[in-house]
GROMACS .gro file of N, CA and C in nm:
model
  522
    1TYR      N    1  -8.852  -2.957  -1.207
    1TYR     CA    2  -8.814  -2.885  -1.085
    1TYR      C    3  -8.847  -2.736  -1.098
    2SER      N    4  -8.843  -2.672  -0.987
    2SER     CA    5  -8.875  -2.530  -0.985
    2SER      C    6  -8.749  -2.444  -0.993
    3LEU      N    7  -8.763  -2.329  -1.056
    3LEU     CA    8  -8.651  -2.232  -1.052
    3LEU      C    9  -8.656  -2.151  -0.924
    4GLY      N   10  -8.759  -2.168  -0.843
    4GLY     CA   11  -8.775  -2.092  -0.721
    4GLY      C   12  -8.909  -2.020  -0.726
    5SER      N   13  -8.917  -1.910  -0.656
    5SER     CA   14  -9.042  -1.834  -0.656
    5SER      C   15  -9.011  -1.686  -0.649
    6VAL      N   16  -9.104  -1.611  -0.696
    6VAL     CA   17  -9.098  -1.465  -0.686
    6VAL      C   18  -9.220  -1.414  -0.614
    7THR      N   19  -9.203  -1.308  -0.539
    7THR     CA   20  -9.313  -1.254  -0.465
    7THR      C   21  -9.319  -1.102  -0.502
    8ASN      N   22  -9.439  -1.053  -0.538
    8ASN     CA   23  -9.450  -0.913  -0.572
    8ASN      C   24  -9.472  -0.830  -0.448
    9GLU      N   25  -9.479  -0.700  -0.467
    9GLU     CA   26  -9.490  -0.606  -0.354
    9GLU      C   27  -9.623  -0.620  -0.279
   10GLN      N   28  -9.723  -0.681  -0.343
   10GLN     CA   29  -9.854  -0.703  -0.278
   10GLN      C   30  -9.858  -0.839  -0.207
   11GLY      N   31  -9.748  -0.912  -0.214
   11GLY     CA   32  -9.741  -1.038  -0.145
   11GLY      C   33  -9.784  -1.160  -0.228
   12ARG      N   34  -9.816  -1.138  -0.353
   12ARG     CA   35  -9.851  -1.251  -0.437
   12ARG      C   36  -9.727  -1.332  -0.473
   13ARG      N   37  -9.736  -1.462  -0.449
   13ARG     CA   38  -9.619  -1.549  -0.470
   13ARG      C   39  -9.642  -1.632  -0.598
   14TYR      N   40  -9.539  -1.639  -0.680
   14TYR     CA   41  -9.549  -1.716  -0.805
   14TYR      C   42  -9.435  -1.818  -0.803
   15GLU      N   43  -9.473  -1.945  -0.817
   15GLU     CA   44  -9.374  -2.053  -0.832
   15GLU      C   45  -9.333  -2.057  -0.977
   16LEU      N   46  -9.203  -2.064  -1.002
   16LEU     CA   47  -9.152  -2.061  -1.137
   16LEU      C   48  -9.129  -2.204  -1.192
   17LEU      N   49  -9.236  -2.256  -1.252
   17LEU     CA   50  -9.233  -2.390  -1.310
   17LEU      C   51  -9.273  -2.372  -1.459
   18GLY      N   52  -9.189  -2.419  -1.547
   18GLY     CA   53  -9.222  -2.412  -1.692
   18GLY      C   54  -9.224  -2.268  -1.738
   19ARG      N   55  -9.315  -2.237  -1.830
   19ARG     CA   56  -9.328  -2.105  -1.885
   19ARG      C   57  -9.421  -2.023  -1.797
   20VAL      N   58  -9.373  -1.905  -1.755
   20VAL     CA   59  -9.455  -1.822  -1.668
   20VAL      C   60  -9.463  -1.685  -1.732
   21GLU      N   61  -9.583  -1.630  -1.740
   21GLU     CA   62  -9.600  -1.494  -1.792
   21GLU      C   63  -9.664  -1.413  -1.680
   22ILE      N   64  -9.603  -1.301  -1.648
   22ILE     CA   65  -9.655  -1.215  -1.541
   22ILE      C   66  -9.663  -1.074  -1.595
   23VAL      N   67  -9.777  -1.012  -1.575
   23VAL     CA   68  -9.795  -0.873  -1.615
   23VAL      C   69  -9.769  -0.786  -1.492
   24LEU      N   70  -9.681  -0.690  -1.509
   24LEU     CA   71  -9.637  -0.604  -1.399
   24LEU      C   72  -9.689  -0.464  -1.410
   25ALA      N   73  -9.713  -0.405  -1.296
   25ALA     CA   74  -9.743  -0.262  -1.293
   25ALA      C   75  -9.611  -0.188  -1.316
   26PRO      N   76  -9.618  -0.064  -1.364
   26PRO     CA   77  -9.495   0.012  -1.384
   26PRO      C   78  -9.415   0.022  -1.252
   27ASN      N   79  -9.288   0.007  -1.262
   27ASN     CA   80  -9.191   0.019  -1.149
   27ASN      C   81  -9.212  -0.090  -1.040
   28GLU      N   82  -9.284  -0.194  -1.069
   28GLU     CA   83  -9.303  -0.304  -0.971
   28GLU      C   84  -9.178  -0.396  -0.984
   29SER      N   85  -9.138  -0.447  -0.867
   29SER     CA   86  -9.029  -0.540  -0.865
   29SER      C   87  -9.066  -0.660  -0.779
   30PHE      N   88  -8.981  -0.763  -0.785
   30PHE     CA   89  -9.004  -0.885  -0.716
   30PHE      C   90  -8.894  -0.915  -0.619
   31SER      N   91  -8.929  -0.994  -0.521
   31SER     CA   92  -8.833  -1.061  -0.434
   31SER      C   93  -8.820  -1.205  -0.483
   32TYR      N   94  -8.698  -1.252  -0.502
   32TYR     CA   95  -8.675  -1.384  -0.561
   32TYR      C   96  -8.610  -1.477  -0.462
   33SER      N   97  -8.666  -1.596  -0.447
   33SER     CA   98  -8.607  -1.702  -0.367
   33SER      C   99  -8.571  -1.818  -0.459
   34PRO      N  100  -8.444  -1.833  -0.494
   34PRO     CA  101  -8.407  -1.936  -0.590
   34PRO      C  102  -8.418  -2.075  -0.526
   35SER      N  103  -8.446  -2.174  -0.608
   35SER     CA  104  -8.443  -2.314  -0.560
   35SER      C  105  -8.297  -2.358  -0.552
   36ALA      N  106  -8.278  -2.468  -0.481
   36ALA     CA  107  -8.141  -2.522  -0.465
   36ALA      C  108  -8.074  -2.553  -0.597
   37PRO      N  109  -8.144  -2.607  -0.697
   37PRO     CA  110  -8.076  -2.630  -0.829
   37PRO      C  111  -8.028  -2.501  -0.893
   38VAL      N  112  -8.097  -2.393  -0.875
   38VAL     CA  113  -8.051  -2.264  -0.933
   38VAL      C  114  -7.925  -2.213  -0.860
   39VAL      N  115  -7.923  -2.226  -0.726
   39VAL     CA  116  -7.802  -2.187  -0.656
   39VAL      C  117  -7.688  -2.271  -0.701
   40ALA      N  118  -7.710  -2.401  -0.722
   40ALA     CA  119  -7.602  -2.492  -0.760
   40ALA      C  120  -7.560  -2.473  -0.905
   41SER      N  121  -7.650  -2.424  -0.992
   41SER     CA  122  -7.621  -2.406  -1.134
   41SER      C  123  -7.668  -2.266  -1.176
   42PRO      N  124  -7.587  -2.161  -1.146
   42PRO     CA  125  -7.632  -2.023  -1.165
   42PRO      C  126  -7.669  -1.983  -1.305
   43LEU      N  127  -7.628  -2.059  -1.406
   43LEU     CA  128  -7.666  -2.024  -1.544
   43LEU      C  129  -7.813  -2.028  -1.561
   44MET      N  130  -7.887  -2.097  -1.472
   44MET     CA  131  -8.035  -2.097  -1.479
   44MET      C  132  -8.093  -1.958  -1.452
   45LEU      N  133  -8.016  -1.872  -1.391
   45LEU     CA  134  -8.062  -1.734  -1.362
   45LEU      C  135  -8.083  -1.657  -1.492
   46ASP      N  136  -8.018  -1.700  -1.601
   46ASP     CA  137  -8.032  -1.633  -1.730
   46ASP      C  138  -8.181  -1.627  -1.775
   47SER      N  139  -8.254  -1.731  -1.742
   47SER     CA  140  -8.397  -1.737  -1.784
   47SER      C  141  -8.480  -1.631  -1.709
   48LEU      N  142  -8.426  -1.573  -1.603
   48LEU     CA  143  -8.500  -1.471  -1.527
   48LEU      C  144  -8.452  -1.327  -1.554
   49ALA      N  145  -8.367  -1.315  -1.657
   49ALA     CA  146  -8.303  -1.185  -1.683
   49ALA      C  147  -8.396  -1.070  -1.703
   50LYS      N  148  -8.517  -1.095  -1.754
   50LYS     CA  149  -8.611  -0.986  -1.784
   50LYS      C  150  -8.696  -0.949  -1.666
   51LEU      N  151  -8.695  -1.025  -1.559
   51LEU     CA  152  -8.778  -0.994  -1.442
   51LEU      C  153  -8.710  -0.881  -1.362
   52PRO      N  154  -8.786  -0.784  -1.316
   52PRO     CA  155  -8.731  -0.680  -1.228
   52PRO      C  156  -8.719  -0.733  -1.084
   53ILE      N  157  -8.604  -0.792  -1.054
   53ILE     CA  158  -8.580  -0.850  -0.924
   53ILE      C  159  -8.508  -0.751  -0.838
   54GLY      N  160  -8.572  -0.707  -0.729
   54GLY     CA  161  -8.511  -0.610  -0.640
   54GLY      C  162  -8.446  -0.675  -0.522
   55ALA      N  163  -8.488  -0.795  -0.487
   55ALA     CA  164  -8.433  -0.861  -0.366
   55ALA      C  165  -8.416  -1.011  -0.393
   56VAL      N  166  -8.310  -1.066  -0.336
   56VAL     CA  167  -8.287  -1.211  -0.348
   56VAL      C  168  -8.269  -1.265  -0.207
   57ARG      N  169  -8.340  -1.373  -0.174
   57ARG     CA  170  -8.329  -1.436  -0.044
   57ARG      C  171  -8.294  -1.582  -0.063
   58VAL      N  172  -8.175  -1.618  -0.016
   58VAL     CA  173  -8.130  -1.758  -0.020
   58VAL      C  174  -8.133  -1.814   0.120
   59ALA      N  175  -8.206  -1.920   0.138
   59ALA     CA  176  -8.216  -1.978   0.270
   59ALA      C  177  -8.205  -2.133   0.261
   60SER      N  178  -8.136  -2.190   0.355
   60SER     CA  179  -8.133  -2.335   0.364
   60SER      C  180  -8.266  -2.383   0.409
   61ASP      N  181  -8.301  -2.511   0.370
   61ASP     CA  182  -8.433  -2.562   0.415
   61ASP      C  183  -8.428  -2.603   0.560
   62THR      N  184  -8.542  -2.629   0.613
   62THR     CA  185  -8.553  -2.659   0.756
   62THR      C  186  -8.514  -2.802   0.792
   63SER      N  187  -8.484  -2.884   0.692
   63SER     CA  188  -8.445  -3.021   0.724
   63SER      C  189  -8.295  -3.035   0.742
   64GLY      N  190  -8.228  -2.922   0.746
   64GLY     CA  191  -8.082  -2.925   0.773
   64GLY      C  192  -7.994  -2.934   0.653
   65ASN      N  193  -8.049  -2.927   0.533
   65ASN     CA  194  -7.969  -2.930   0.412
   65ASN      C  195  -7.917  -2.786   0.385
   66GLN      N  196  -7.792  -2.763   0.421
   66GLN     CA  197  -7.739  -2.625   0.410
   66GLN      C  198  -7.701  -2.599   0.265
   67VAL      N  199  -7.747  -2.482   0.213
   67VAL     CA  200  -7.719  -2.441   0.082
   67VAL      C  201  -7.581  -2.375   0.078
   68ALA      N  202  -7.495  -2.414  -0.017
   68ALA     CA  203  -7.367  -2.352  -0.034
   68ALA      C  204  -7.378  -2.243  -0.140
   69VAL      N  205  -7.359  -2.120  -0.101
   69VAL     CA  206  -7.367  -2.005  -0.192
   69VAL      C  207  -7.223  -1.986  -0.247
   70THR      N  208  -7.219  -2.001  -0.383
   70THR     CA  209  -7.085  -1.995  -0.449
   70THR      C  210  -7.059  -1.857  -0.508
   71ALA      N  211  -6.935  -1.832  -0.540
   71ALA     CA  212  -6.898  -1.706  -0.605
   71ALA      C  213  -6.963  -1.697  -0.742
   72ASP      N  214  -6.977  -1.809  -0.812
   72ASP     CA  215  -7.040  -1.810  -0.943
   72ASP      C  216  -7.188  -1.761  -0.933
   73PHE      N  217  -7.255  -1.810  -0.831
   73PHE     CA  218  -7.397  -1.769  -0.807
   73PHE      C  219  -7.405  -1.615  -0.779
   74VAL      N  220  -7.319  -1.568  -0.687
   74VAL     CA  221  -7.320  -1.428  -0.650
   74VAL      C  222  -7.280  -1.340  -0.768
   75THR      N  223  -7.183  -1.382  -0.847
   75THR     CA  224  -7.142  -1.308  -0.966
   75THR      C  225  -7.257  -1.297  -1.065
   76LYS      N  226  -7.333  -1.406  -1.078
   76LYS     CA  227  -7.450  -1.404  -1.168
   76LYS      C  228  -7.555  -1.306  -1.114
   77LEU      N  229  -7.565  -1.298  -0.981
   77LEU     CA  230  -7.663  -1.200  -0.919
   77LEU      C  231  -7.624  -1.058  -0.961
   78ALA      N  232  -7.496  -1.033  -0.976
   78ALA     CA  233  -7.449  -0.897  -1.010
   78ALA      C  234  -7.507  -0.851  -1.143
   79SER      N  235  -7.549  -0.945  -1.228
   79SER     CA  236  -7.607  -0.907  -1.357
   79SER      C  237  -7.754  -0.860  -1.345
   80ILE      N  238  -7.815  -0.878  -1.227
   80ILE     CA  239  -7.953  -0.831  -1.204
   80ILE      C  240  -7.943  -0.683  -1.176
   81LYS      N  241  -7.989  -0.602  -1.273
   81LYS     CA  242  -7.963  -0.456  -1.263
   81LYS      C  243  -8.041  -0.385  -1.151
   82HIS      N  244  -8.153  -0.442  -1.113
   82HIS     CA  245  -8.231  -0.375  -1.004
   82HIS      C  246  -8.210  -0.433  -0.864
   83LEU      N  247  -8.112  -0.522  -0.851
   83LEU     CA  248  -8.090  -0.588  -0.723
   83LEU      C  249  -8.043  -0.490  -0.618
   84GLN      N  250  -8.122  -0.476  -0.511
   84GLN     CA  251  -8.087  -0.384  -0.401
   84GLN      C  252  -8.080  -0.456  -0.268
   85GLN      N  253  -8.124  -0.580  -0.259
   85GLN     CA  254  -8.127  -0.646  -0.130
   85GLN      C  255  -8.085  -0.793  -0.150
   86LEU      N  256  -7.995  -0.837  -0.061
   86LEU     CA  257  -7.950  -0.977  -0.057
   86LEU      C  258  -7.962  -1.028   0.084
   87ASP      N  259  -8.039  -1.133   0.103
   87ASP     CA  260  -8.058  -1.194   0.234
   87ASP      C  261  -8.009  -1.333   0.227
   88LEU      N  262  -7.911  -1.368   0.312
   88LEU     CA  263  -7.852  -1.502   0.320
   88LEU      C  264  -7.888  -1.556   0.458
   89TRP      N  265  -7.963  -1.667   0.458
   89TRP     CA  266  -8.008  -1.722   0.585
   89TRP      C  267  -7.961  -1.869   0.598
   90SER      N  268  -7.875  -1.895   0.692
   90SER     CA  269  -7.828  -2.026   0.722
   90SER      C  270  -7.767  -2.097   0.600
   91VAL      N  271  -7.679  -2.021   0.528
   91VAL     CA  272  -7.611  -2.074   0.415
   91VAL      C  273  -7.462  -2.093   0.446
   92SER      N  274  -7.393  -2.161   0.357
   92SER     CA  275  -7.251  -2.178   0.370
   92SER      C  276  -7.177  -2.086   0.275
   93LEU      N  277  -7.077  -2.016   0.326
   93LEU     CA  278  -7.003  -1.919   0.245
   93LEU      C  279  -6.852  -1.946   0.259
   94ASP      N  280  -6.785  -1.931   0.146
   94ASP     CA  281  -6.635  -1.941   0.149
   94ASP      C  282  -6.580  -1.807   0.103
   95ARG      N  283  -6.446  -1.795   0.100
   95ARG     CA  284  -6.383  -1.665   0.065
   95ARG      C  285  -6.429  -1.614  -0.075
   96PRO      N  286  -6.426  -1.695  -0.176
   96PRO     CA  287  -6.468  -1.643  -0.311
   96PRO      C  288  -6.615  -1.590  -0.306
   97ALA      N  289  -6.704  -1.652  -0.232
   97ALA     CA  290  -6.842  -1.602  -0.221
   97ALA      C  291  -6.842  -1.470  -0.149
   98ILE      N  292  -6.767  -1.454  -0.043
   98ILE     CA  293  -6.760  -1.328   0.033
   98ILE      C  294  -6.707  -1.220  -0.053
   99VAL      N  295  -6.601  -1.248  -0.130
   99VAL     CA  296  -6.542  -1.149  -0.220
   99VAL      C  297  -6.646  -1.106  -0.325
  100ALA      N  298  -6.720  -1.201  -0.381
  100ALA     CA  299  -6.822  -1.170  -0.481
  100ALA      C  300  -6.934  -1.083  -0.422
  101ILE      N  301  -6.974  -1.115  -0.298
  101ILE     CA  302  -7.081  -1.033  -0.229
  101ILE      C  303  -7.026  -0.891  -0.212
  102ALA      N  304  -6.899  -0.880  -0.174
  102ALA     CA  305  -6.840  -0.745  -0.152
  102ALA      C  306  -6.836  -0.665  -0.282
  103ALA      N  307  -6.836  -0.734  -0.396
  103ALA     CA  308  -6.827  -0.662  -0.524
  103ALA      C  309  -6.964  -0.621  -0.582
  104LEU      N  310  -7.074  -0.663  -0.515
  104LEU     CA  311  -7.207  -0.623  -0.566
  104LEU      C  312  -7.222  -0.475  -0.558
  105PRO      N  313  -7.246  -0.402  -0.669
  105PRO     CA  314  -7.238  -0.257  -0.668
  105PRO      C  315  -7.362  -0.181  -0.620
  106SER      N  316  -7.477  -0.245  -0.621
  106SER     CA  317  -7.600  -0.162  -0.594
  106SER      C  318  -7.678  -0.203  -0.470
  107LEU      N  319  -7.618  -0.290  -0.386
  107LEU     CA  320  -7.692  -0.334  -0.268
  107LEU      C  321  -7.720  -0.219  -0.170
  108LYS      N  322  -7.844  -0.210  -0.129
  108LYS     CA  323  -7.884  -0.118  -0.024
  108LYS      C  324  -7.900  -0.193   0.110
  109THR      N  325  -7.934  -0.321   0.099
  109THR     CA  326  -7.954  -0.403   0.221
  109THR      C  327  -7.877  -0.536   0.206
  110LEU      N  328  -7.801  -0.570   0.305
  110LEU     CA  329  -7.734  -0.698   0.306
  110LEU      C  330  -7.759  -0.763   0.443
  111SER      N  331  -7.805  -0.887   0.443
  111SER     CA  332  -7.827  -0.960   0.563
  111SER      C  333  -7.753  -1.094   0.552
  112ILE      N  334  -7.670  -1.123   0.650
  112ILE     CA  335  -7.605  -1.252   0.659
  112ILE      C  336  -7.637  -1.306   0.798
  113VAL      N  337  -7.726  -1.402   0.804
  113VAL     CA  338  -7.785  -1.449   0.929
  113VAL      C  339  -7.758  -1.597   0.947
  114GLU      N  340  -7.707  -1.630   1.064
  114GLU     CA  341  -7.688  -1.771   1.103
  114GLU      C  342  -7.622  -1.855   0.994
  115SER      N  343  -7.524  -1.797   0.928
  115SER     CA  344  -7.457  -1.866   0.816
  115SER      C  345  -7.324  -1.928   0.862
  116PHE      N  346  -7.278  -2.026   0.785
  116PHE     CA  347  -7.153  -2.093   0.815
  116PHE      C  348  -7.043  -2.027   0.727
  117ILE      N  349  -6.943  -1.980   0.789
  117ILE     CA  350  -6.827  -1.925   0.717
  117ILE      C  351  -6.716  -2.032   0.719
  118ALA      N  352  -6.655  -2.061   0.607
  118ALA     CA  353  -6.553  -2.164   0.596
  118ALA      C  354  -6.442  -2.139   0.700
  119ASP      N  355  -6.393  -2.248   0.757
  119ASP     CA  356  -6.295  -2.246   0.864
  119ASP      C  357  -6.172  -2.162   0.829
  120ASP      N  358  -6.127  -2.171   0.704
  120ASP     CA  359  -6.005  -2.099   0.669
  120ASP      C  360  -6.017  -1.947   0.668
  121ILE      N  361  -6.141  -1.898   0.671
  121ILE     CA  362  -6.159  -1.752   0.673
  121ILE      C  363  -6.247  -1.707   0.794
  122ARG      N  364  -6.278  -1.799   0.881
  122ARG     CA  365  -6.368  -1.767   0.994
  122ARG      C  366  -6.326  -1.643   1.067
  123SER      N  367  -6.196  -1.620   1.091
  123SER     CA  368  -6.155  -1.504   1.168
  123SER      C  369  -6.121  -1.382   1.081
  124SER      N  370  -6.125  -1.397   0.947
  124SER     CA  371  -6.083  -1.286   0.861
  124SER      C  372  -6.188  -1.251   0.754
  125TRP      N  373  -6.310  -1.310   0.760
  125TRP     CA  374  -6.407  -1.286   0.654
  125TRP      C  375  -6.445  -1.142   0.642
  126GLY      N  376  -6.443  -1.069   0.752
  126GLY     CA  377  -6.483  -0.931   0.747
  126GLY      C  378  -6.389  -0.839   0.671
  127TYR      N  379  -6.264  -0.880   0.655
  127TYR     CA  380  -6.167  -0.795   0.585
  127TYR      C  381  -6.213  -0.774   0.439
  128ASP      N  382  -6.263  -0.883   0.377
  128ASP     CA  383  -6.310  -0.870   0.239
  128ASP      C  384  -6.432  -0.780   0.229
  129LEU      N  385  -6.525  -0.793   0.325
  129LEU     CA  386  -6.641  -0.705   0.326
  129LEU      C  387  -6.601  -0.558   0.350
  130ALA      N  388  -6.502  -0.539   0.432
  130ALA     CA  389  -6.461  -0.403   0.464
  130ALA      C  390  -6.405  -0.331   0.342
  131GLN      N  391  -6.355  -0.407   0.243
  131GLN     CA  392  -6.303  -0.351   0.122
  131GLN      C  393  -6.413  -0.330   0.015
  132ALA      N  394  -6.534  -0.359   0.053
  132ALA     CA  395  -6.646  -0.376  -0.045
  132ALA      C  396  -6.692  -0.248  -0.110
  133LYS      N  397  -6.727  -0.264  -0.238
  133LYS     CA  398  -6.798  -0.157  -0.310
  133LYS      C  399  -6.931  -0.132  -0.246
  134CYS      N  400  -6.997  -0.239  -0.197
  134CYS     CA  401  -7.133  -0.227  -0.142
  134CYS      C  402  -7.133  -0.138  -0.017
  135PHE      N  403  -7.020  -0.128   0.057
  135PHE     CA  404  -7.020  -0.046   0.175
  135PHE      C  405  -7.033   0.102   0.142
  136ARG      N  406  -7.007   0.138   0.016
  136ARG     CA  407  -7.024   0.278  -0.026
  136ARG      C  408  -7.168   0.322  -0.043
  137VAL      N  409  -7.255   0.222  -0.062
  137VAL     CA  410  -7.398   0.258  -0.085
  137VAL      C  411  -7.496   0.185   0.008
  138ILE      N  412  -7.446   0.091   0.086
  138ILE     CA  413  -7.533   0.011   0.169
  138ILE      C  414  -7.602   0.097   0.277
  139GLU      N  415  -7.731   0.077   0.295
  139GLU     CA  416  -7.807   0.151   0.393
  139GLU      C  417  -7.844   0.069   0.513
  140HIS      N  418  -7.867  -0.057   0.493
  140HIS     CA  419  -7.909  -0.147   0.604
  140HIS      C  420  -7.822  -0.273   0.601
  141LEU      N  421  -7.764  -0.300   0.716
  141LEU     CA  422  -7.677  -0.415   0.730
  141LEU      C  423  -7.715  -0.497   0.851
  142ASN      N  424  -7.735  -0.628   0.830
  142ASN     CA  425  -7.774  -0.720   0.934
  142ASN      C  426  -7.672  -0.834   0.938
  143ILE      N  427  -7.602  -0.846   1.051
  143ILE     CA  428  -7.507  -0.951   1.071
  143ILE      C  429  -7.548  -1.021   1.198
  144HIS      N  430  -7.595  -1.142   1.185
  144HIS     CA  431  -7.640  -1.219   1.301
  144HIS      C  432  -7.554  -1.343   1.320
  145TYR      N  433  -7.504  -1.359   1.441
  145TYR     CA  434  -7.425  -1.475   1.485
  145TYR      C  435  -7.298  -1.494   1.404
  146LEU      N  436  -7.237  -1.387   1.355
  146LEU     CA  437  -7.109  -1.389   1.292
  146LEU      C  438  -7.029  -1.276   1.356
  147GLU      N  439  -6.934  -1.309   1.436
  147GLU     CA  440  -6.860  -1.206   1.508
  147GLU      C  441  -6.782  -1.118   1.406
  148PRO      N  442  -6.817  -0.994   1.395
  148PRO     CA  443  -6.744  -0.908   1.303
  148PRO      C  444  -6.603  -0.882   1.350
  149THR      N  445  -6.510  -0.882   1.256
  149THR     CA  446  -6.372  -0.855   1.288
  149THR      C  447  -6.345  -0.706   1.285
  150GLU      N  448  -6.228  -0.664   1.332
  150GLU     CA  449  -6.199  -0.522   1.338
  150GLU      C  450  -6.212  -0.450   1.207
  151PRO      N  451  -6.171  -0.509   1.089
  151PRO     CA  452  -6.194  -0.435   0.961
  151PRO      C  453  -6.339  -0.404   0.937
  152VAL      N  454  -6.427  -0.499   0.973
  152VAL     CA  455  -6.573  -0.473   0.951
  152VAL      C  456  -6.616  -0.360   1.042
  153ILE      N  457  -6.577  -0.365   1.167
  153ILE     CA  458  -6.619  -0.258   1.260
  153ILE      C  459  -6.562  -0.125   1.216
  154ASP      N  460  -6.437  -0.121   1.166
  154ASP     CA  461  -6.380   0.004   1.116
  154ASP      C  462  -6.458   0.053   0.994
  155ALA      N  463  -6.491  -0.038   0.905
  155ALA     CA  464  -6.566   0.000   0.783
  155ALA      C  465  -6.703   0.053   0.820
  156LEU      N  466  -6.768  -0.007   0.921
  156LEU     CA  467  -6.895   0.038   0.965
  156LEU      C  468  -6.890   0.182   1.021
  157ALA      N  469  -6.781   0.208   1.091
  157ALA     CA  470  -6.761   0.339   1.148
  157ALA      C  471  -6.743   0.443   1.039
  158LYS      N  472  -6.690   0.405   0.926
  158LYS     CA  473  -6.663   0.500   0.817
  158LYS      C  474  -6.778   0.506   0.715
  159ALA      N  475  -6.868   0.405   0.715
  159ALA     CA  476  -6.976   0.402   0.618
  159ALA      C  477  -7.072   0.514   0.640
  160LYS      N  478  -7.088   0.598   0.541
  160LYS     CA  479  -7.172   0.721   0.557
  160LYS      C  480  -7.321   0.697   0.530
  161HIS      N  481  -7.349   0.590   0.456
  161HIS     CA  482  -7.487   0.571   0.412
  161HIS      C  483  -7.567   0.477   0.502
  162ILE      N  484  -7.506   0.410   0.596
  162ILE     CA  485  -7.578   0.315   0.679
  162ILE      C  486  -7.680   0.384   0.769
  163GLN      N  487  -7.806   0.346   0.749
  163GLN     CA  488  -7.915   0.400   0.826
  163GLN      C  489  -7.959   0.301   0.933
  164GLY      N  490  -7.940   0.174   0.904
  164GLY     CA  491  -7.980   0.071   0.999
  164GLY      C  492  -7.875  -0.037   1.009
  165LEU      N  493  -7.841  -0.067   1.134
  165LEU     CA  494  -7.737  -0.171   1.157
  165LEU      C  495  -7.788  -0.264   1.264
  166THR      N  496  -7.788  -0.395   1.237
  166THR     CA  497  -7.827  -0.494   1.334
  166THR      C  498  -7.712  -0.591   1.349
  167LEU      N  499  -7.655  -0.594   1.470
  167LEU     CA  500  -7.549  -0.688   1.503
  167LEU      C  501  -7.597  -0.771   1.618
  168VAL      N  502  -7.607  -0.902   1.600
  168VAL     CA  503  -7.657  -0.993   1.704
  168VAL      C  504  -7.541  -1.087   1.736
  169ASP      N  505  -7.514  -1.103   1.866
  169ASP     CA  506  -7.406  -1.191   1.915
  169ASP      C  507  -7.272  -1.148   1.860
  170SER      N  508  -7.241  -1.019   1.879
  170SER     CA  509  -7.112  -0.961   1.834
  170SER      C  510  -7.062  -0.875   1.946
  171PRO      N  511  -6.933  -0.833   1.939
  171PRO     CA  512  -6.879  -0.748   2.040
  171PRO      C  513  -6.953  -0.617   2.059
  172LEU      N  514  -7.017  -0.566   1.952
  172LEU     CA  515  -7.090  -0.440   1.958
  172LEU      C  516  -7.231  -0.454   2.004
  173SER      N  517  -7.284  -0.579   2.010
  173SER     CA  518  -7.425  -0.596   2.045
  173SER      C  519  -7.451  -0.603   2.193
  174ALA      N  520  -7.341  -0.613   2.270
  174ALA     CA  521  -7.357  -0.622   2.415
  174ALA      C  522  -7.398  -0.491   2.477
   0.00000   0.00000   0.00000
């Protein structure tokens, strides 16, 4: 099975099967799309520790198999020292995962799009993000089809570094 794929800044895509050797230009980084087995078993990320990964995009497949992003997976992402962008597309999130996302220290871009938030936190998920370390440095925030709660809206109002904000289907998007 595949560990996923990486894409360099020139758009070259590499599927991670078996042993892969990639020669990089200085300061080049990759965007990483993990495979479902890696999301389910985050220890597999250890084999990618030496790659300069600047962005991670987790997306459910188009056949309706929704990927569950766990706190273990997000915590493992925190060990990627160059990680600046996290894109979550149509994934399932629970409170531990949201808390782990909120603790990521170096994110400049966070996108949560068309994702499923567990029922027990559906109305309060934004409180954990509002307390986030990432809100101190985040520059671009995309929240699509998740109605932000008052704590999120208050945190957005106080966030000094946000340069781009996209809210779709929210009280502020009208």
